[in-house]
Short mmCIF file of C-alpha atoms in Angstrom, two decimals:
data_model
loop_
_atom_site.label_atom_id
_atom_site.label_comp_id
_atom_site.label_asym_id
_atom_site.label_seq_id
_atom_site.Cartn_x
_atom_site.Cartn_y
_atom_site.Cartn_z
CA UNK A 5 0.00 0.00 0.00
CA UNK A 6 1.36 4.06 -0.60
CA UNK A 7 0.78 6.03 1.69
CA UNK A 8 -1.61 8.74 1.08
CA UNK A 9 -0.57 11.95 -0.27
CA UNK A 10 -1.65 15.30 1.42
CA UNK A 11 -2.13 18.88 -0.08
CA UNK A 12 -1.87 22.53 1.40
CA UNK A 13 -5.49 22.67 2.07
CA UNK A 14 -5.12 19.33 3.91
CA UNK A 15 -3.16 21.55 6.43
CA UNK A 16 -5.76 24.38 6.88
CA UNK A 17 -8.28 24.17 9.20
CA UNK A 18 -11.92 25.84 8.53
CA UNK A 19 -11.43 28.52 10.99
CA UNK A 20 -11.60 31.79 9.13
CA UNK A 21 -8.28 34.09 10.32
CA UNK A 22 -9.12 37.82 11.28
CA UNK A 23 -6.23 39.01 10.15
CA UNK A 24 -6.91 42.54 8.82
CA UNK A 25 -7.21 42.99 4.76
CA UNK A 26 -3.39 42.63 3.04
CA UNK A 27 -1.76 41.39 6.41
CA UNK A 28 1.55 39.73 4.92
CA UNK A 29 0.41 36.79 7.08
CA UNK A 30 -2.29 35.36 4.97
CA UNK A 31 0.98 34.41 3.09
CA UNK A 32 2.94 33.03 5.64
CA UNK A 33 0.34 30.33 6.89
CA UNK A 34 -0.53 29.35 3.06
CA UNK A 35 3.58 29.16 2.87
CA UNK A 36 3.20 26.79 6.48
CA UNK A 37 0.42 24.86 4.49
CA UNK A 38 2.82 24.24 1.50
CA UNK A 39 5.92 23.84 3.03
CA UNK A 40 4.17 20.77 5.18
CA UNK A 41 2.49 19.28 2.09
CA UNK A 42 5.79 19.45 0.18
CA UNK A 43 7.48 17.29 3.23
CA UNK A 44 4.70 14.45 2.20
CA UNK A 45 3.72 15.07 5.92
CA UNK A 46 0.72 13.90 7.46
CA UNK A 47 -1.39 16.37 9.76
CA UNK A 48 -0.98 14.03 12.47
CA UNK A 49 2.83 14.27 12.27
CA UNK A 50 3.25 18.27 12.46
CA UNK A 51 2.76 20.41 15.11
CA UNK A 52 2.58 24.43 15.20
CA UNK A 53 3.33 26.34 18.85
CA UNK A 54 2.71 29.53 18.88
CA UNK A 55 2.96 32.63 21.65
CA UNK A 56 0.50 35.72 21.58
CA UNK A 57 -0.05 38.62 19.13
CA UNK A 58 -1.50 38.57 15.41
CA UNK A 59 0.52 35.70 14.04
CA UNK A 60 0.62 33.91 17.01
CA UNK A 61 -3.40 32.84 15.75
CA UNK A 62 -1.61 30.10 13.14
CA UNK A 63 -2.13 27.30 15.18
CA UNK A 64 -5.83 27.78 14.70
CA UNK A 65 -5.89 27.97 11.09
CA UNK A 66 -4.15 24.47 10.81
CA UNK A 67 -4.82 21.12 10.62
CA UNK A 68 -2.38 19.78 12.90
CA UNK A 69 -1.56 19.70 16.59
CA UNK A 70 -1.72 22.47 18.63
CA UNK A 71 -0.53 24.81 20.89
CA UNK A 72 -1.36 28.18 21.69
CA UNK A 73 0.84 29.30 24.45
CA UNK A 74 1.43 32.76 26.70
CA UNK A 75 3.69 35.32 25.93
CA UNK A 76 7.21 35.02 24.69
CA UNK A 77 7.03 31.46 25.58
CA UNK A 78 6.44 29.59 22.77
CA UNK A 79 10.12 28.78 22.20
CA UNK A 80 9.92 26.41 25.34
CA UNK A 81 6.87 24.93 24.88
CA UNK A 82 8.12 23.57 21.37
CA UNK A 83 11.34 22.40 22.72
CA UNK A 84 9.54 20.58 25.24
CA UNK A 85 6.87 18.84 22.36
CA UNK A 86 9.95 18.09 20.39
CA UNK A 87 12.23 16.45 22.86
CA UNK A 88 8.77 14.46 24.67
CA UNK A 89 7.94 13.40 20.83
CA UNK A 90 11.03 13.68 18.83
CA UNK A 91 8.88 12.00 15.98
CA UNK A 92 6.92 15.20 15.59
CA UNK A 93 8.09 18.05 13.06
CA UNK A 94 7.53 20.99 15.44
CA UNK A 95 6.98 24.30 13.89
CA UNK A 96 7.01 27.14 16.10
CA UNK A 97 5.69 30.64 15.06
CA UNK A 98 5.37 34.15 16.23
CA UNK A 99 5.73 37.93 15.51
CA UNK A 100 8.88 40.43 16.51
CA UNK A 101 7.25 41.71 19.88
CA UNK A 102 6.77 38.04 20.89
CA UNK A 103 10.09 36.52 20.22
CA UNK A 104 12.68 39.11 20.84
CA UNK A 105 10.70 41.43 23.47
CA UNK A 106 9.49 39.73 25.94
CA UNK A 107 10.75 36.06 24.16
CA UNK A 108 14.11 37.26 23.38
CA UNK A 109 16.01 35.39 26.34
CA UNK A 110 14.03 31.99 25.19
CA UNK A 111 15.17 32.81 21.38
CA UNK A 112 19.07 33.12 22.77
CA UNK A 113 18.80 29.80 24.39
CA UNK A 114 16.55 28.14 21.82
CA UNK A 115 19.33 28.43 19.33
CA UNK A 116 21.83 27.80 21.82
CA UNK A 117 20.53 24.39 22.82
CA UNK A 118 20.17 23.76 19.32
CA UNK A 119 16.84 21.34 19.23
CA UNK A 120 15.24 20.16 15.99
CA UNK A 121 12.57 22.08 15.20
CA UNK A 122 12.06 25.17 13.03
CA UNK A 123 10.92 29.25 14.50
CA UNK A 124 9.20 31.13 12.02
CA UNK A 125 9.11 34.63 12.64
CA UNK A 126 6.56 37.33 11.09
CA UNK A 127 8.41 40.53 11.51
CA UNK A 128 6.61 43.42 10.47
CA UNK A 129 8.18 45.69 12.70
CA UNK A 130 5.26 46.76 14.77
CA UNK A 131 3.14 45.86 17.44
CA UNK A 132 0.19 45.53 15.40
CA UNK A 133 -2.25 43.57 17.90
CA UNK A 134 -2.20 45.94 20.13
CA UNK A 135 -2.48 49.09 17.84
CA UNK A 136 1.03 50.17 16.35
CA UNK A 137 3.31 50.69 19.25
CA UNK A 138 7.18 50.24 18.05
CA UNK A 139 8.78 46.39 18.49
CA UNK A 140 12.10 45.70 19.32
CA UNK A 141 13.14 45.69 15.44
CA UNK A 142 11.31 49.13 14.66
CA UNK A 143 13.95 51.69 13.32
CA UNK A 144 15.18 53.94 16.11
CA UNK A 145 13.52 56.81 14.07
CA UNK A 146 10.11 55.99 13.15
CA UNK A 147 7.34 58.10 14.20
CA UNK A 148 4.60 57.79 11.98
CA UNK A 149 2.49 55.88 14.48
CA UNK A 150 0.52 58.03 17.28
CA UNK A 151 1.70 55.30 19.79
CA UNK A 152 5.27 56.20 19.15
CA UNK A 153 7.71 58.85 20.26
CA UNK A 154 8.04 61.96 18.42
CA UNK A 155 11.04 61.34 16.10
CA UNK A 156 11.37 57.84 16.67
CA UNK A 157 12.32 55.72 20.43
CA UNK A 158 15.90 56.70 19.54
CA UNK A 159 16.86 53.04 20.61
CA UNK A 160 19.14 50.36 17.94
CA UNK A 161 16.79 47.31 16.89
CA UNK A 162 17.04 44.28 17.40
CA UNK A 163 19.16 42.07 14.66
CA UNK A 164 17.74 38.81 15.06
CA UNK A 165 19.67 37.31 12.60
CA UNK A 166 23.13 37.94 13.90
CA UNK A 167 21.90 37.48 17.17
CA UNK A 168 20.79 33.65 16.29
CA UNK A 169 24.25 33.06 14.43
CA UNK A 170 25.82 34.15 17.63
CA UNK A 171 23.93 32.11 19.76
CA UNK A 172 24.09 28.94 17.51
CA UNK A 173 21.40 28.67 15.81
CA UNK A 174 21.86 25.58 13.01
CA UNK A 175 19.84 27.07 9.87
CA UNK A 176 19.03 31.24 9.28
CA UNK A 177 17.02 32.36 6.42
CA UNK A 178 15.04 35.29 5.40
CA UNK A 179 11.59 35.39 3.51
CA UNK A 180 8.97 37.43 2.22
CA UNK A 181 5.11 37.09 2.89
CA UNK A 182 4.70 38.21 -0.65
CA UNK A 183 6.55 34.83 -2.08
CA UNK A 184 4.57 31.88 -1.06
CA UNK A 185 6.57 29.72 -2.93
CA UNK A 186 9.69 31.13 -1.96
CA UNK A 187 8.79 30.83 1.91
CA UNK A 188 7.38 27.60 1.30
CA UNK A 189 10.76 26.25 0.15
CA UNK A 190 13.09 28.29 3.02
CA UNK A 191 10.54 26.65 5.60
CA UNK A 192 10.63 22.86 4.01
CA UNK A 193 14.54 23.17 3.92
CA UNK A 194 14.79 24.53 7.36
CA UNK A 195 12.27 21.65 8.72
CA UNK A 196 14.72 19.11 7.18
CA UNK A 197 17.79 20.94 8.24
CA UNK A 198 18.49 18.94 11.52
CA UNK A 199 19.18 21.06 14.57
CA UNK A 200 17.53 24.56 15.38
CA UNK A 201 16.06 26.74 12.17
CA UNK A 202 15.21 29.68 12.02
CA UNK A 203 13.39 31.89 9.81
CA UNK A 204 12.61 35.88 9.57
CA UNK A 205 9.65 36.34 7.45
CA UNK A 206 9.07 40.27 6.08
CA UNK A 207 5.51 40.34 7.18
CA UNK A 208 3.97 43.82 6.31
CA UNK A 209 1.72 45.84 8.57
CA UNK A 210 -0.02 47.91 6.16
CA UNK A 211 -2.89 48.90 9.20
CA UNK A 212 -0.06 50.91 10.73
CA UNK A 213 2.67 50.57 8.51
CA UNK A 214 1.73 51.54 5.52
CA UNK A 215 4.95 52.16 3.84
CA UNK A 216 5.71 48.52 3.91
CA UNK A 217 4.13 48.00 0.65
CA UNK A 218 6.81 48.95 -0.48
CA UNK A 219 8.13 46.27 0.06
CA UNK A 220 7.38 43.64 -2.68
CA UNK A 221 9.16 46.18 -4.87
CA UNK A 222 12.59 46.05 -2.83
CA UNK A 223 13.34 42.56 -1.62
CA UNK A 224 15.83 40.17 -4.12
CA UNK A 225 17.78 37.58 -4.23
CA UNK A 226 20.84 37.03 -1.72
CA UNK A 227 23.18 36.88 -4.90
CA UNK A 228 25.16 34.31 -3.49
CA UNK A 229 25.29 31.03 -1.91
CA UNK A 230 25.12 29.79 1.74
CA UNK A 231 27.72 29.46 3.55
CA UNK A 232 28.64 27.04 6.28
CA UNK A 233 31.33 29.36 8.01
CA UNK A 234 29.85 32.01 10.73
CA UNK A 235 32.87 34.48 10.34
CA UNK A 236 31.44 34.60 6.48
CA UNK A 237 28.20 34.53 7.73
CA UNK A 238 28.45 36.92 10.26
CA UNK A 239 30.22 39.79 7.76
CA UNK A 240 27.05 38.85 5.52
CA UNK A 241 24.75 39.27 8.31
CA UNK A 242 26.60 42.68 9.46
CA UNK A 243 26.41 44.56 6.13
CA UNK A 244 23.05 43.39 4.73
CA UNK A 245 20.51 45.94 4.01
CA UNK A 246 17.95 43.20 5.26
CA UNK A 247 15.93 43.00 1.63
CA UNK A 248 18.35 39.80 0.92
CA UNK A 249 15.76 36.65 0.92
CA UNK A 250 17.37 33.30 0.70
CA UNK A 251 19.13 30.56 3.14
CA UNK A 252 22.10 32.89 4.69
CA UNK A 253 23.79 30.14 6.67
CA UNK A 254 23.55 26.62 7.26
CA UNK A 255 25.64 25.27 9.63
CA UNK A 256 26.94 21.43 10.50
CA UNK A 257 26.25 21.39 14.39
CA UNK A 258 24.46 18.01 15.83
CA UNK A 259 21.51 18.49 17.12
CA UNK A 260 20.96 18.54 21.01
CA UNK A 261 20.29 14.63 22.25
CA UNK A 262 18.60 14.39 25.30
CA UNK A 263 20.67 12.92 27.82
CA UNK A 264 19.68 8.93 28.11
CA UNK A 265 17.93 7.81 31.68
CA UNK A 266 19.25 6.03 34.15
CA UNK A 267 16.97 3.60 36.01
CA UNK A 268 16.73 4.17 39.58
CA UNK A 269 14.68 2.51 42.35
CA UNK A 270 13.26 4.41 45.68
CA UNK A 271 15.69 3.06 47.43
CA UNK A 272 18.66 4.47 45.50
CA UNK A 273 17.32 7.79 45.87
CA UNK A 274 16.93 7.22 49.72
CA UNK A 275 20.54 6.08 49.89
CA UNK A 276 21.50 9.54 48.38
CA UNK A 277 20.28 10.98 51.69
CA UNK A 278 21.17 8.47 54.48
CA UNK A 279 23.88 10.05 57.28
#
C-alpha cells in the first residue's frame, strides 16, 4: 500500500483568520500549508506552537496539533513537544514583539541548545495587535504611528539574525510574505535541516505601517550562496541591508540529544540521603 498523499489545504483548518485585509500573514500560513504538504507530511505528524499577538493565531488555522501558548514562551513549549515526541516536526511561530521582546532570552537559548525544530518569525516591525506601538526591530527613528515617540524611540533594533548566528542557531534564512513559494521552500529546507532553524519572514503591517508595501518592490535575491562558516556569515549578516531573501547560513552542528535515563529505584534515591 502508498501512503496517502496530502495537499496545502489538507493543512488548513476551517477557521476563518481575522487578520486585517493585506496582512503579509495570509501568506505566511498558506507558505506553512505548502511547506508541510511538500514534506509528504501527514497532519498528524506536524505540530505548530505559537505565543500571543496577530501571528501567534496560526495554530488555529491548521490542521495539525496544537498549541497556543502565553507570551514570549512559545520557544519552550516547542522544545519541550519536540524532545517528549522527537517524531513530531515541530513548527514554532510568532511575531517580533513576541520573540525578541518579551521572548528574546528563550530565542538566545533556543538556538543555543540547538533542538530540531524550526521558529518562524513574522516581523513586520510593529506591534500591530495591540495598535502600532514600536517592536524591538522598529527603526530607532520611526514616528509615523501616534503610539510612538516623536522622532522615533531613539533606541538600535534588534538584529535577530546575527543574534541567532551568535547564539548557535543551526539554519538562518530570510523570507517574504509576498513569495509563497519562496517561503514555502526556506521553511521545508529549514524543517529538514536537523538542529535549530530559524526563519525571519518580512511580514507587512499595512494597518499601521503603511509604507511597507513597499516592500514587494525592494526585496531580491541574496546573490550568493550559503555558507557554512559564521565568520562569512556573520560579515554577511553585518552589512546586509535586510531586503536579501534566501538561506544565509547553514551550519553542520548536531543536534541537542537528550541525555539517556538512568533507572533508579526508591531506594537508590533514599541512599542519596542516608547520614
Amino acid at each position: 500500500m502508498t501512503a496517502p498523499t496530502y495537499s496545502a489545504k489538507d493543512f488548513r483548518s476551517d477557521v476563518k483568520p481575522v487578520w486585517c485585509p493585506g496582512c503579509g500573514d495570509y501568506g505566511v500560513l498558506a507558505s506553512i500549508a505548502k511547506a508541510f504538504a511538500d514534506l509528504e507530511l501527514a497532519p498528524h505528524q506536524t505540530s505548530v506552537v505559537s505565543g500571543i499577538g496577530c501571528s501567534s493565531r496560526i495554530p488555529a488555522y491548521t490542521n495539525t496539533y496544537g498549541f497556543h501558548s502565553i507570551h514570549g514562551r512559545a520557544l519552550a513549549v516547542g522544545a519541550g513537544l519536540k524532545l517528549a515526541r522527537p517524531d513530531l516536526t515541530v513548527l514554532v511561530a510568532g511575531g517580533d514583539g513576541d520573540g525578541f521582546s518579551i521572548g528574546g532570552n528563550h530565542f538566545i537559548h533556543a538556538c543555543r541548545r540547538n533542538v530540531d525544530m524550526t521558529y518562524v518569525v513574522m516581523d513586520n516591525r510593529v506591534y500591530g495587535m495591540t495598535k502600532g506601538q514600536p517592536s524591538p526591530t522598529t527603526e530607532a527613528d520611526w514616528d509615523a504611528s501616534a503610539m510612538a515617540p516623536p522622532g522615533g524611540t531613539g533606541v538600535t533594533p534588534f538584529h535577530p539574525l546575527a543574534i541567532a548566528l551568535a547564539s548557535g542557531a543551526n539554519f538562518i534564512a530570510r523570507a517574504f510574505s509576498g513569495d509563497i513559494n519562496g517561503t514555502a521552500a526556506l521553511i521545508a529546507e529549514g524543517v529538514r535541516h536537523p538542529g535549530f532553524s530559524f526563519i525571519t519572514v518580512m511580514s507587512p503591517c499595512i494597518t499601521f505601517r503603511e509604507e511597507q508595501r513597499d516592500w514587494k518592490t525592494i526585496v531580491r535575491p541574496t546573490g550568493f550562496p550559503p555558507t557554512s562558516d559564521p565568520a562569512q556569515a556573520a560579515r554577511r549578516l553585518m552589512t546586509d541591508d535586510g531586503f536579501n531573501m534566501g538561506v544565509l547560513y547553514r551550519g553542520n552542528r548536531d543536534s541537542f540529544a537528550k541525555p539517556r535515563s538512568t533507572e533508579c529505584t526508591i531506594a537508590d534515591l533514599d541512599s542519596e540521603f542516608a547520614v
